[in-house]
C-alpha positions as a Markdown table, in Angstrom:
| # | Residue | x | y | z |
|---|---|---|---|---|
| 1 | Met | 16.1 | 7.8 | -23.7 |
| 2 | Phe | 14.9 | 7.9 | -20.1 |
| 3 | Ile | 11.7 | 9.9 | -20.7 |
| 4 | Asp | 10.8 | 7.9 | -23.8 |
| 5 | Asp | 10.7 | 4.8 | -21.6 |
| 6 | Ile | 8.4 | 6.5 | -19.2 |
| 7 | Lys | 6.1 | 7.8 | -22.0 |
| 8 | Ala | 5.9 | 4.3 | -23.5 |
| 9 | Leu | 5.1 | 2.6 | -20.2 |
| 10 | Leu | 2.3 | 5.0 | -19.3 |
| 11 | Lys | 0.8 | 4.9 | -22.8 |
| 12 | Glu | 1.0 | 1.2 | -23.2 |
| 13 | Arg | -0.1 | 0.2 | -19.7 |
| 14 | Phe | -2.5 | 3.0 | -18.8 |
| 15 | Asp | -3.4 | 4.8 | -22.0 |
| 16 | Leu | -2.0 | 8.0 | -20.7 |
| 17 | Thr | -0.4 | 10.4 | -23.2 |
| 18 | Leu | 2.0 | 12.8 | -21.6 |
| 19 | Lys | 1.8 | 16.5 | -22.3 |
| 20 | Asn | 4.7 | 17.8 | -20.2 |
| 21 | Pro | 7.5 | 15.4 | -19.4 |
| 22 | Thr | 9.1 | 17.5 | -16.7 |
| 23 | Pro | 7.1 | 16.2 | -13.7 |
| 24 | Tyr | 7.7 | 12.6 | -14.7 |
| 25 | Val | 11.4 | 13.1 | -15.0 |
| 26 | Thr | 11.3 | 14.5 | -11.5 |
| 27 | Ala | 9.0 | 11.7 | -10.2 |
| 28 | Phe | 11.5 | 9.0 | -11.4 |
| 29 | Thr | 14.6 | 10.7 | -10.0 |
| 30 | His | 15.8 | 9.8 | -6.6 |
| 31 | Ser | 17.7 | 12.2 | -4.4 |
| 32 | Ser | 20.8 | 9.9 | -4.5 |
| 33 | Tyr | 20.9 | 10.2 | -8.3 |
| 34 | Ala | 20.4 | 14.0 | -8.2 |
| 35 | Asn | 23.2 | 14.4 | -5.6 |
| 36 | Glu | 25.6 | 12.4 | -7.7 |
| 37 | Asn | 24.8 | 14.4 | -10.9 |
| 38 | Arg | 24.4 | 17.9 | -9.5 |
| 39 | Arg | 27.7 | 19.1 | -11.1 |
| 40 | Gln | 26.7 | 18.1 | -14.6 |
| 41 | Gln | 23.0 | 19.0 | -14.1 |
| 42 | Pro | 22.8 | 22.0 | -11.7 |
| 43 | Asp | 19.0 | 22.3 | -12.1 |
| 44 | Ile | 18.2 | 18.6 | -11.6 |
| 45 | Gln | 15.2 | 17.9 | -9.4 |
| 46 | Tyr | 14.3 | 14.8 | -7.4 |
| 47 | Asn | 11.0 | 13.4 | -6.3 |
| 48 | Glu | 10.5 | 14.4 | -2.6 |
| 49 | Arg | 8.3 | 17.4 | -3.3 |
| 50 | Ile | 6.2 | 15.8 | -6.0 |
| 51 | Glu | 5.7 | 12.8 | -3.7 |
| 52 | Phe | 4.2 | 15.1 | -1.1 |
| 53 | Leu | 1.7 | 16.2 | -3.7 |
| 54 | Gly | 0.9 | 12.7 | -4.9 |
| 55 | Asp | 0.3 | 11.6 | -1.3 |
| 56 | Ala | -2.3 | 14.3 | -0.9 |
| 57 | Val | -4.0 | 13.4 | -4.3 |
| 58 | Leu | -4.1 | 9.8 | -3.4 |
| 59 | Glu | -5.7 | 10.5 | 0.0 |
| 60 | Leu | -8.4 | 12.6 | -1.7 |
| 61 | Thr | -9.1 | 10.1 | -4.5 |
| 62 | Val | -9.1 | 7.0 | -2.4 |
| 63 | Ser | -11.1 | 8.7 | 0.3 |
| 64 | Thr | -13.8 | 9.7 | -2.2 |
| 65 | Tyr | -13.9 | 6.2 | -3.7 |
| 66 | Ile | -14.4 | 4.4 | -0.5 |
| 67 | Tyr | -16.8 | 7.0 | 0.8 |
| 68 | Gln | -19.0 | 6.6 | -2.3 |
| 69 | Asn | -18.7 | 2.8 | -2.6 |
| 70 | Tyr | -18.9 | 1.7 | 1.1 |
| 71 | Pro | -21.8 | 3.7 | 2.6 |
| 72 | Gln | -22.2 | 1.3 | 5.4 |
| 73 | Leu | -18.8 | 2.1 | 6.9 |
| 74 | Pro | -18.6 | 4.6 | 9.7 |
| 75 | Glu | -15.8 | 7.3 | 9.8 |
| 76 | Gly | -13.4 | 5.2 | 12.0 |
| 77 | Lys | -13.5 | 2.2 | 9.7 |
| 78 | Leu | -13.3 | 4.4 | 6.6 |
| 79 | Ser | -10.1 | 5.9 | 8.0 |
| 80 | Arg | -8.6 | 2.5 | 8.7 |
| 81 | Phe | -9.7 | 1.2 | 5.3 |
| 82 | Arg | -7.9 | 4.0 | 3.6 |
| 83 | Ser | -4.8 | 3.5 | 5.6 |
| 84 | Leu | -4.7 | -0.1 | 4.5 |
| 85 | Ile | -5.0 | 0.9 | 0.9 |
| 86 | Val | -2.4 | 3.6 | 0.8 |
| 87 | Cys | 0.1 | 2.1 | 3.3 |
| 88 | Glu | 3.7 | 1.6 | 2.4 |
| 89 | Asp | 3.5 | -2.2 | 1.6 |
| 90 | Ser | 0.4 | -1.7 | -0.5 |
| 91 | Leu | 1.8 | 1.1 | -2.6 |
| 92 | Ala | 5.1 | -0.7 | -3.0 |
| 93 | Lys | 3.3 | -3.7 | -4.5 |
| 94 | Arg | 1.3 | -1.4 | -6.9 |
| 95 | Cys | 4.6 | 0.2 | -7.9 |
| 96 | Lys | 6.2 | -3.1 | -8.9 |
| 97 | Glu | 3.0 | -4.2 | -10.6 |
| 98 | Cys | 3.2 | -1.1 | -12.7 |
| 99 | Gly | 6.8 | -1.7 | -13.6 |
| 100 | Phe | 7.9 | 1.7 | -12.2 |
| 101 | Asp | 10.8 | 0.1 | -10.2 |
| 102 | His | 12.7 | -0.5 | -13.4 |
| 103 | Leu | 12.7 | 3.1 | -14.4 |
| 104 | Ile | 13.7 | 5.1 | -11.3 |
| 105 | Arg | 17.1 | 6.7 | -11.5 |
| 106 | Leu | 19.2 | 5.9 | -8.4 |
| 107 | Gly | 22.7 | 6.8 | -7.3 |
| 108 | His | 25.3 | 4.1 | -7.5 |
| 109 | Gly | 25.4 | 3.5 | -3.7 |
| 110 | Glu | 21.6 | 3.1 | -3.5 |
| 111 | Glu | 21.6 | 0.8 | -6.5 |
| 112 | Gln | 24.2 | -1.4 | -5.0 |
| 113 | Ser | 22.4 | -1.6 | -1.6 |
| 114 | Gly | 19.2 | -2.9 | -3.3 |
| 115 | Ala | 17.2 | 0.2 | -2.9 |
| 116 | Arg | 15.3 | -0.5 | -6.1 |
| 117 | Asn | 13.4 | -3.2 | -4.1 |
| 118 | Arg | 13.0 | -1.2 | -0.9 |
| 119 | Pro | 9.3 | -0.8 | 0.1 |
| 120 | Ser | 9.7 | 2.8 | 1.3 |
| 121 | Leu | 11.3 | 3.9 | -1.9 |
| 122 | Leu | 8.7 | 2.1 | -4.1 |
| 123 | Cys | 5.9 | 3.7 | -2.1 |
| 124 | Asp | 7.4 | 7.1 | -2.5 |
| 125 | Leu | 7.8 | 6.5 | -6.2 |
| 126 | Phe | 4.2 | 5.5 | -6.7 |
| 127 | Glu | 3.0 | 8.6 | -4.9 |
| 128 | Ser | 5.4 | 10.7 | -7.1 |
| 129 | Val | 4.0 | 9.3 | -10.3 |
| 130 | Val | 0.5 | 10.1 | -9.1 |
| 131 | Gly | 1.7 | 13.6 | -8.4 |
| 132 | Ala | 3.2 | 13.9 | -11.9 |
| 133 | Ile | 0.0 | 12.7 | -13.6 |
| 134 | Tyr | -2.0 | 15.2 | -11.6 |
| 135 | Leu | 0.3 | 18.1 | -12.5 |
| 136 | Asp | 0.4 | 17.1 | -16.2 |
| 137 | Leu | -3.1 | 15.7 | -17.0 |
| 138 | Gly | -5.3 | 16.6 | -14.0 |
| 139 | Leu | -7.6 | 14.7 | -11.6 |
| 140 | Asp | -9.5 | 12.8 | -14.3 |
| 141 | Ala | -6.3 | 11.2 | -15.5 |
| 142 | Val | -5.4 | 10.2 | -12.0 |
| 143 | Glu | -8.8 | 8.5 | -11.6 |
| 144 | Gln | -8.2 | 6.7 | -14.9 |
| 145 | Phe | -4.8 | 5.5 | -13.6 |
| 146 | Leu | -6.2 | 4.4 | -10.2 |
| 147 | Thr | -9.1 | 2.6 | -12.0 |
| 148 | Gln | -6.4 | 0.3 | -13.4 |
| 149 | Thr | -4.2 | 0.0 | -10.4 |
| 150 | Ile | -5.8 | 0.5 | -7.0 |
| 151 | Tyr | -9.6 | 0.4 | -7.3 |
| 152 | Pro | -9.7 | -3.2 | -8.7 |
| 153 | Lys | -7.7 | -4.4 | -5.7 |
| 154 | Ile | -10.3 | -2.8 | -3.4 |
| 155 | Glu | -13.1 | -4.4 | -5.3 |
| 156 | Asn | -11.4 | -7.8 | -5.2 |
| 157 | Gly | -11.2 | -7.7 | -1.4 |
| 158 | Glu | -7.5 | -7.4 | -1.1 |
| 159 | Phe | -7.9 | -4.9 | 1.8 |
| 160 | Asp | -9.9 | -6.8 | 4.4 |
| 161 | Leu | -10.7 | -4.7 | 7.4 |
| 162 | Thr | -10.9 | -7.8 | 9.6 |
| 163 | Ser | -7.2 | -8.5 | 9.0 |
| 164 | Asp | -6.4 | -5.6 | 11.3 |
| 165 | Tyr | -6.8 | -7.6 | 14.5 |
| 166 | Lys | -4.1 | -10.2 | 13.7 |
| 167 | Thr | -1.7 | -7.5 | 12.4 |
| 168 | Ala | -2.4 | -5.2 | 15.3 |
| 169 | Leu | -1.8 | -8.0 | 17.8 |
| 170 | Gln | 1.4 | -9.0 | 16.3 |
| 171 | Glu | 2.7 | -5.4 | 16.1 |
| 172 | Glu | 1.7 | -4.7 | 19.7 |
| 173 | Leu | 3.4 | -7.8 | 21.1 |
| 174 | Gln | 6.6 | -7.3 | 19.0 |
| 175 | Lys | 7.2 | -4.0 | 20.7 |
| 176 | Asn | 8.7 | -6.0 | 23.6 |
| 177 | Gly | 10.9 | -8.1 | 21.3 |
| 178 | Lys | 10.6 | -11.4 | 19.5 |
| 179 | Ile | 7.5 | -13.4 | 20.1 |
| 180 | Asp | 6.1 | -16.9 | 19.6 |
| 181 | Leu | 2.5 | -16.4 | 18.5 |
| 182 | Asn | 0.4 | -19.4 | 17.4 |
| 183 | Tyr | -3.2 | -19.9 | 16.3 |
| 184 | Gln | -4.7 | -23.3 | 16.9 |
| 185 | Thr | -8.1 | -24.6 | 15.8 |
| 186 | Ile | -9.7 | -26.4 | 18.8 |
| 187 | Glu | -13.1 | -27.0 | 17.4 |
| 188 | Glu | -14.5 | -27.5 | 13.9 |
| 189 | Pro | -18.0 | -27.8 | 12.5 |
| 190 | Ser | -19.4 | -31.2 | 13.6 |
| 191 | Ser | -23.1 | -31.1 | 12.5 |
| 192 | Glu | -25.6 | -28.9 | 10.7 |
| 193 | Asn | -26.5 | -27.3 | 14.0 |
| 194 | His | -22.8 | -26.5 | 14.8 |
| 195 | Gln | -21.2 | -24.7 | 11.9 |
| 196 | Gln | -18.5 | -22.7 | 13.7 |
| 197 | Phe | -14.8 | -22.9 | 14.1 |
| 198 | Thr | -13.2 | -22.1 | 17.4 |
| 199 | Val | -9.5 | -20.9 | 17.5 |
| 200 | Glu | -7.2 | -20.1 | 20.4 |
| 201 | Val | -4.2 | -17.7 | 20.0 |
| 202 | Ala | -1.3 | -18.5 | 22.3 |
| 203 | Leu | 1.8 | -16.4 | 23.2 |
| 204 | Phe | 4.7 | -18.6 | 24.2 |
| 205 | Gly | 2.3 | -21.5 | 24.7 |
| 206 | Glu | -0.1 | -19.5 | 26.9 |
| 207 | Val | -3.6 | -18.9 | 25.6 |
| 208 | Ile | -4.4 | -15.1 | 25.4 |
| 209 | Gly | -7.5 | -15.2 | 23.3 |
| 210 | Thr | -10.3 | -17.4 | 21.9 |
| 211 | Gly | -12.7 | -16.7 | 19.1 |
| 212 | Ser | -15.3 | -18.5 | 17.0 |
| 213 | Gly | -16.5 | -17.9 | 13.4 |
| 214 | His | -18.0 | -19.4 | 10.3 |
| 215 | Asn | -14.5 | -20.1 | 9.0 |
| 216 | Lys | -11.0 | -20.3 | 10.4 |
| 217 | Lys | -10.0 | -16.8 | 9.2 |
| 218 | Glu | -12.9 | -15.2 | 11.0 |
| 219 | Ala | -12.3 | -17.2 | 14.2 |
| 220 | Glu | -8.6 | -16.2 | 14.2 |
| 221 | Gln | -9.5 | -12.6 | 13.8 |
| 222 | Lys | -11.9 | -12.8 | 16.7 |
| 223 | Ala | -9.3 | -14.6 | 18.8 |
| 224 | Ala | -6.8 | -11.8 | 18.1 |
| 225 | Ala | -9.4 | -9.1 | 18.9 |
| 226 | Lys | -10.1 | -10.8 | 22.3 |
| 227 | Ala | -6.3 | -10.9 | 23.0 |
| 228 | Leu | -6.0 | -7.2 | 22.1 |
| 229 | Lys | -8.8 | -6.4 | 24.4 |
| 230 | Gln | -7.1 | -8.3 | 27.2 |
| 231 | Leu | -3.9 | -6.4 | 26.6 |
| 232 | Asp | -5.7 | -3.0 | 26.8 |
| 233 | Ala | -7.5 | -4.0 | 30.0 |
C-alpha cells in the first residue's frame, strides 16, 4: 500500500515514526495524479500547499543552522549561503538521495514525460516532505531529518561560497545566448617563494579576467570575479 511504503522509508532511513499519515499522502501526490483521479477520489489533495509550508520551515531551520555555525559570515554571505543550500538543484539531489522520487504519485502524462526526474518536481517534493514532517511530528523531527540529509552536506563543504563567481559569470553571459567560456592556467608554482597559480578566463578567445590563488580552483574563482567586475563597470 502507498502509505505503508512511505512509513517504511521514513522509519528505516530516518528513524521517523509517523503519527498521522494524511500530510505524507498529500506530500507524495502530484497535481497531475490528483486531476486524473478526482472523480474516484473527490477529496484528494496534492502537494502544492504543503510544499509552501515546507519551504518556509526549511528557510527557518537552515537559516538557524548556518547562523549558529558560521558566526564569521556577514548577512549578505549568509543569505547567499542559504540560497545555495536550498536551491532547486540542491534539494532535487537530496530528494533522490532519500529515495522519495520512487514514491511520488504522478499522472500518466507526467510519468511518460520523465517528470519523476525533473529537478523542479523533486525540489518541490523534498519541501513537501519537510512540511509533512513538521505538521505531523514538529520542528524537532524536522531537525532530526535535516541532520541526516542536509546538515552533513554543509559540514562536508558541498556548498562552497566561492563557487558563486564562476556560476554567476556563466549565467550572466548566457543571457545573451550561447557562449564559449574557457579557463586557462598561465602560471603555476615554480619555487618555494612563488606558490600561486594564475588563471585567465576567456570569452570567445578574448581574455576578460585574470586571477591568482593558492590552487587552480581559487585562481579560477578570482578570474571570474574580475570578469564580473568588468561587466558591471
